[in-house]
Amino acid sequence: MRIEQDLKLGFKDVMIRPKRSTLKSRAEVGLDRDYKFLHSSYKWKGIPIIAANMDTVGTFEMAKVLSAKKVVTAIHKHYSLTEWKTFLDNMPEAHLDYVAVSTGTGLEDSEKLENILKLNSKLKFICIDVANGYSEHFVNFVENVREKFPNKIIIAGNVVTGEMVEELLISGADIVKVGIGPGSVCTTRVKTGVGYPQLSAIIECADAAHGLGGQIISDGGCTTPGDIAKAFGAGADFVMLGGMLAGHDESGGDIVEKNGEKFKHFYGMSSATAMEKHVGGVAEYRASEGKTVEVPYRGAVQDTLQDILGGLRSTCTYVGASRLKELTKRTTFIRVAEQENKVYN
Ligand code: 5GP
């Protein structure tokens, strides 16, 4: 046993220090990024925010709205091939730059992934997603997918440490997804004791990835637009959102009414709810590592997105970044023992 004494930080432990700026208005701030990738030769331009591949977030309805704004949706892996066909028939091809096909690492997953990608060659992003990205099986799977799809943009995760980011990039990933335990409906830290405060995970993993010419996604733990700004400030190339995009019209599922207020269901992808829905229950050897909650119904996701992007533009003006690209360079974090004033919450 060994103890690492360095204190690791989360979003709640820091704020971004304002800096002198020549920007007159947040309208001057560009949130688009242009990316090239480590393995894939595609060039991508867009707003580097990704809707998480969860049942109630990464839906086709979400992708229709977000892709029009150049924001990515990682489509959850539970749609059938027929549903994919219908979706693809109704999407402008240019919008497919903002759609990622998610997959697990099972044999069936791998066949399904191939079949979906065959439907339209304009699908560029593959998101290979497992709760624990530290297994040898996962690394081999990433290698195989890279062999089969030499030019797709491959996302792989989740991990939280630099050495594993490097291993996944070397094994064929273009982008490594970072986050273990910070998610709003995640109970991994409670069930297993395993995790890593997200801000430090981003700083360390971005450093490892950028050294090799790869990128990272900060996945999980953002509860406000300010957290998203902190994730980009810490060096994330993309930020993935679950809870912040749940509860909308595009999230699927029914609206539940209680005492005159409206709610929608939201649940972790390893919650008992998700396992019952997709694999007929929680297997005997495992515990559920996700919560099921009801979140307030929030209408159209477009309004929430506007709020998020407005917040990010404002962060950029506070530190004098005319483009999102400059945010990391212009960020100085201060460690704090307080966040917002909650007197009226
Ligand atoms: P959020 O933005 O809601 O804080 O976090 C979203 C992320 O939580 C997802 O992208 C995924 O990585 C993670 N997640 C989703 N469902 C579960 C779950 O059931 N268990 C765990 N441990 N993590 C989950």
XYZ file of C-alpha atoms and ligand atoms in Angstrom:
369
model
C 0.000 0.000 0.000
C 1.117 3.517 -0.795
C -0.404 6.966 -0.267
C 0.042 9.748 -2.809
C 0.144 12.961 -0.792
C -0.652 15.446 -3.594
C -4.136 16.814 -3.060
C -6.308 16.154 -6.127
C -8.959 18.735 -6.991
C -12.501 18.763 -8.332
C -14.491 21.586 -9.965
C -15.777 22.705 -6.577
C -12.260 23.338 -5.271
C -11.324 26.084 -7.733
C -12.441 29.220 -9.520
C -10.999 30.898 -12.582
C -9.197 34.146 -11.901
C -10.307 37.086 -14.098
C -7.704 38.785 -16.297
C -7.410 42.074 -18.189
C -9.034 41.784 -21.556
C -9.562 43.784 -24.722
C -12.773 41.974 -25.636
C -15.767 44.293 -25.743
C -18.534 41.732 -25.821
C -19.104 38.029 -25.488
C -20.437 38.118 -29.054
C -16.775 38.409 -30.122
C -15.938 34.986 -28.640
C -15.691 31.992 -30.977
C -16.515 28.600 -29.467
C -15.707 26.574 -32.602
C -12.602 24.429 -32.558
C -10.711 22.907 -35.487
C -9.235 19.539 -34.699
C -6.908 17.121 -36.428
C -6.464 13.691 -34.930
C -3.678 11.343 -33.969
C -4.739 8.445 -36.229
C -7.735 9.526 -38.297
C -7.038 11.934 -41.160
C -10.426 13.664 -40.789
C -10.531 17.329 -39.915
C -13.340 18.324 -37.588
C -14.807 21.735 -36.857
C -17.469 22.356 -34.255
C -18.308 23.196 -30.681
C -16.523 20.540 -28.621
C -19.369 19.577 -26.326
C -20.787 16.034 -26.424
C -24.134 14.719 -25.184
C -23.392 11.524 -23.233
C -24.254 8.100 -24.644
C -26.951 7.522 -22.046
C -30.520 6.353 -22.787
C -32.094 9.659 -21.854
C -29.383 11.955 -23.238
C -27.713 10.480 -26.319
C -30.932 10.072 -28.297
C -31.644 10.555 -31.999
C -33.925 13.479 -31.094
C -31.043 15.106 -29.197
C -28.710 14.574 -32.172
C -31.143 16.280 -34.536
C -31.152 19.451 -32.437
C -27.517 19.522 -31.318
C -25.958 18.636 -34.687
C -27.595 21.707 -36.220
C -25.588 23.721 -33.671
C -22.361 21.767 -34.397
C -22.523 20.051 -31.003
C -21.861 16.300 -30.875
C -24.203 13.573 -29.624
C -22.807 10.185 -28.652
C -25.810 8.026 -29.518
C -26.481 5.372 -26.864
C -25.859 1.787 -27.906
C -29.371 0.419 -27.439
C -31.007 1.481 -30.723
C -31.726 -1.279 -33.235
C -30.285 -1.312 -36.739
C -33.737 -0.496 -38.135
C -34.008 2.544 -35.869
C -30.573 3.661 -37.055
C -31.679 3.313 -40.674
C -34.706 5.542 -40.159
C -32.608 8.095 -38.301
C -29.927 8.207 -40.985
C -32.531 8.541 -43.751
C -33.722 11.736 -42.083
C -30.383 13.407 -41.275
C -28.510 15.819 -43.606
C -25.133 14.138 -44.193
C -23.166 17.203 -43.034
C -24.763 16.785 -39.621
C -23.231 13.321 -39.251
C -19.973 15.062 -38.301
C -21.723 15.561 -34.974
C -22.853 12.001 -34.345
C -20.855 9.295 -32.585
C -21.776 5.606 -32.640
C -21.293 4.054 -29.194
C -20.284 0.494 -28.528
C -19.334 -1.763 -25.664
C -16.646 -4.420 -26.015
C -18.713 -7.595 -26.390
C -18.844 -9.747 -29.520
C -22.387 -8.628 -30.322
C -21.404 -4.987 -29.787
C -18.665 -5.327 -32.319
C -20.953 -6.835 -34.992
C -23.585 -4.192 -34.388
C -21.009 -1.417 -34.664
C -19.902 -2.715 -38.063
C -23.467 -2.952 -39.283
C -24.314 0.581 -38.189
C -21.198 2.028 -39.803
C -22.034 0.207 -43.046
C -25.302 2.151 -43.229
C -23.577 5.437 -43.992
C -19.900 6.066 -44.681
C -20.269 9.657 -43.442
C -20.455 8.411 -39.835
C -17.016 9.337 -38.511
C -16.997 8.962 -34.724
C -16.856 5.671 -32.813
C -17.171 5.827 -29.022
C -15.873 2.684 -27.312
C -17.196 3.012 -23.813
C -16.668 0.889 -20.732
C -16.898 1.779 -17.056
C -13.351 0.576 -16.419
C -10.884 1.327 -19.198
C -7.978 -0.340 -17.404
C -8.497 -3.892 -18.647
C -6.315 -5.661 -21.183
C -9.439 -6.857 -22.972
C -10.465 -3.234 -23.525
C -7.066 -2.280 -24.936
C -7.199 -5.262 -27.339
C -10.686 -4.245 -28.406
C -9.496 -0.702 -29.197
C -6.644 -2.172 -31.259
C -9.070 -4.349 -33.218
C -11.454 -1.502 -33.924
C -8.560 0.644 -35.155
C -7.458 -2.176 -37.463
C -10.955 -2.532 -38.899
C -11.575 1.211 -39.219
C -8.234 2.874 -39.968
C -9.749 6.290 -40.646
C -12.596 6.678 -38.154
C -12.227 9.011 -35.193
C -12.038 6.629 -32.243
C -12.972 7.694 -28.728
C -12.043 5.253 -25.957
C -12.578 5.339 -22.204
C -12.961 5.747 -19.340
C -9.681 6.213 -17.527
C -8.262 8.898 -15.219
C -4.477 8.581 -15.305
C -1.813 9.637 -17.779
C -0.169 6.265 -18.343
C -3.464 4.686 -19.405
C -4.275 7.642 -21.670
C -0.959 7.012 -23.416
C -1.602 3.293 -23.732
C -5.028 3.847 -25.313
C -3.698 6.446 -27.750
C -0.879 4.133 -28.777
C -3.414 1.308 -29.182
C -5.436 3.300 -31.719
C -7.638 5.826 -29.919
C -7.693 9.409 -31.202
C -9.484 10.755 -28.160
C -9.495 9.325 -24.636
C -12.514 9.773 -22.406
C -11.590 10.761 -18.852
C -13.660 10.334 -15.709
C -14.228 7.645 -13.109
C -16.847 8.386 -10.534
C -17.758 12.078 -10.993
C -21.072 11.507 -12.831
C -24.362 12.855 -11.479
C -25.996 9.412 -11.409
C -22.828 7.440 -10.770
C -22.287 5.521 -7.547
C -18.906 3.974 -8.387
C -17.102 5.906 -5.670
C -19.624 4.735 -3.087
C -19.778 1.115 -4.258
C -16.066 0.628 -4.895
C -14.076 3.421 -3.257
C -12.398 4.007 -6.635
C -12.219 7.401 -8.352
C -10.234 10.550 -9.116
C -11.297 14.182 -8.629
C -12.209 15.366 -12.111
C -10.244 18.614 -12.407
C -6.949 16.914 -11.551
C -7.810 13.984 -13.823
C -8.308 16.432 -16.712
C -5.069 18.337 -16.041
C -2.988 15.148 -15.814
C -4.652 13.282 -18.690
C -4.626 16.297 -21.036
C -0.918 16.672 -20.419
C -0.316 13.012 -21.289
C -2.572 13.095 -24.373
C -1.299 16.368 -25.806
C 2.271 15.147 -25.461
C 1.437 12.390 -27.953
C -0.801 14.470 -30.241
C -4.025 12.987 -28.881
C -7.044 14.568 -27.249
C -9.234 14.027 -24.219
C -12.885 14.339 -23.319
C -13.756 15.351 -19.787
C -16.685 13.054 -18.986
C -18.931 13.604 -16.002
C -19.275 15.910 -13.036
C -20.305 19.158 -14.751
C -23.298 20.584 -12.925
C -23.174 24.178 -14.194
C -21.857 26.075 -17.228
C -19.062 27.239 -14.894
C -17.910 23.633 -14.428
C -17.742 23.200 -18.215
C -15.574 26.321 -18.432
C -13.308 24.904 -15.712
C -13.006 21.619 -17.626
C -11.919 23.468 -20.785
C -9.672 25.715 -18.700
C -7.993 22.616 -17.258
C -7.159 21.373 -20.748
C -10.103 19.252 -21.906
C -10.462 19.212 -25.700
C -14.104 18.120 -25.424
C -16.578 18.063 -22.537
C -19.250 15.374 -22.250
C -22.527 16.111 -20.465
C -25.152 13.780 -19.040
C -27.267 15.342 -16.301
C -27.037 18.873 -17.658
C -28.802 17.706 -20.831
C -31.305 15.356 -19.150
C -34.936 16.245 -18.473
C -35.646 17.777 -21.885
C -38.159 17.053 -24.649
C -35.337 15.356 -26.568
C -34.499 13.008 -23.655
C -37.222 10.489 -24.490
C -39.418 8.875 -21.800
C -42.585 10.252 -20.274
C -43.161 13.372 -18.237
C -44.156 12.492 -14.658
C -46.390 14.920 -12.770
C -46.179 15.295 -8.983
C -47.973 18.005 -7.003
C -48.399 20.023 -10.173
C -44.689 19.898 -11.058
C -43.248 18.064 -14.028
C -40.322 15.662 -13.930
C -38.507 13.234 -16.229
C -36.637 10.047 -15.401
C -32.867 10.043 -15.586
C -30.692 7.061 -14.700
C -27.133 5.803 -14.850
C -26.291 3.297 -17.554
C -25.239 0.774 -14.898
C -28.238 1.483 -12.677
C -30.713 -1.262 -11.919
C -33.214 0.623 -14.157
C -30.912 0.478 -17.192
C -29.932 -3.148 -16.589
C -33.545 -4.219 -16.244
C -34.459 -2.372 -19.403
C -31.637 -3.689 -21.570
C -30.319 -6.960 -20.164
C -33.227 -8.215 -18.096
C -31.883 -7.373 -14.619
C -28.771 -6.926 -12.524
C -26.508 -9.971 -12.920
C -25.867 -11.878 -9.706
C -22.137 -11.174 -9.597
C -22.396 -7.397 -9.898
C -23.844 -4.435 -8.051
C -25.596 -1.587 -9.766
C -23.278 1.407 -9.983
C -25.824 3.994 -10.968
C -28.762 5.932 -9.562
C -32.260 6.454 -10.880
C -33.626 9.941 -10.270
C -36.401 12.260 -11.346
C -35.142 15.559 -12.718
C -37.288 18.663 -13.256
C -38.692 18.813 -16.796
C -36.887 21.583 -18.658
C -38.548 21.873 -22.078
C -36.495 22.213 -25.263
C -32.779 21.433 -25.020
C -32.020 24.327 -27.343
C -32.654 26.826 -24.522
C -30.377 24.955 -22.112
C -27.676 24.796 -24.781
C -27.906 28.538 -25.322
C -27.470 29.074 -21.588
C -24.395 26.827 -21.553
C -22.773 28.451 -24.573
C -23.549 31.936 -23.228
C -21.833 31.017 -19.958
C -18.758 29.739 -21.801
C -18.510 32.881 -23.917
C -18.721 34.933 -20.754
C -15.887 32.942 -19.124
C -13.779 33.659 -22.187
C -14.416 37.415 -21.917
C -13.471 37.372 -18.205
C -10.024 35.999 -19.053
C -9.545 37.709 -22.406
C -9.823 34.619 -24.608
C -11.272 35.566 -27.993
C -11.576 31.879 -28.883
C -12.287 28.792 -26.791
C -8.915 27.509 -28.005
C -7.151 30.155 -25.895
C -9.024 29.398 -22.696
C -6.554 26.876 -21.226
C -3.604 29.168 -21.824
C -5.436 32.057 -20.195
C -6.695 30.089 -17.187
C -5.252 30.525 -13.730
C -7.162 28.508 -11.166
C -7.350 29.715 -7.616
C -8.050 27.203 -4.871
C -11.110 28.158 -2.900
C -13.189 27.104 0.061
C -16.453 28.597 -1.230
C -18.531 28.618 -4.415
C -21.829 30.387 -5.025
C -23.902 32.245 -2.456
C -26.787 29.919 -1.584
C -28.818 32.230 0.623
C -31.816 32.150 -1.735
C -31.573 28.514 -2.929
P -22.891 13.747 -15.673
O -22.664 14.724 -16.797
O -24.319 13.354 -15.550
O -22.301 14.204 -14.382
O -22.054 12.443 -16.054
C -22.306 11.712 -17.228
C -21.375 10.502 -17.272
O -21.606 9.638 -16.166
C -21.567 9.590 -18.454
O -21.031 10.108 -19.642
C -20.878 8.319 -17.987
O -19.486 8.377 -18.153
C -21.169 8.325 -16.506
N -22.241 7.358 -16.176
C -23.442 7.228 -16.766
N -24.165 6.252 -16.181
C -23.399 5.738 -15.206
C -23.584 4.692 -14.255
O -24.633 4.042 -14.168
N -22.543 4.430 -13.426
C -21.376 5.140 -13.499
N -20.391 4.808 -12.678
N -21.178 6.160 -14.350
C -22.173 6.441 -15.204
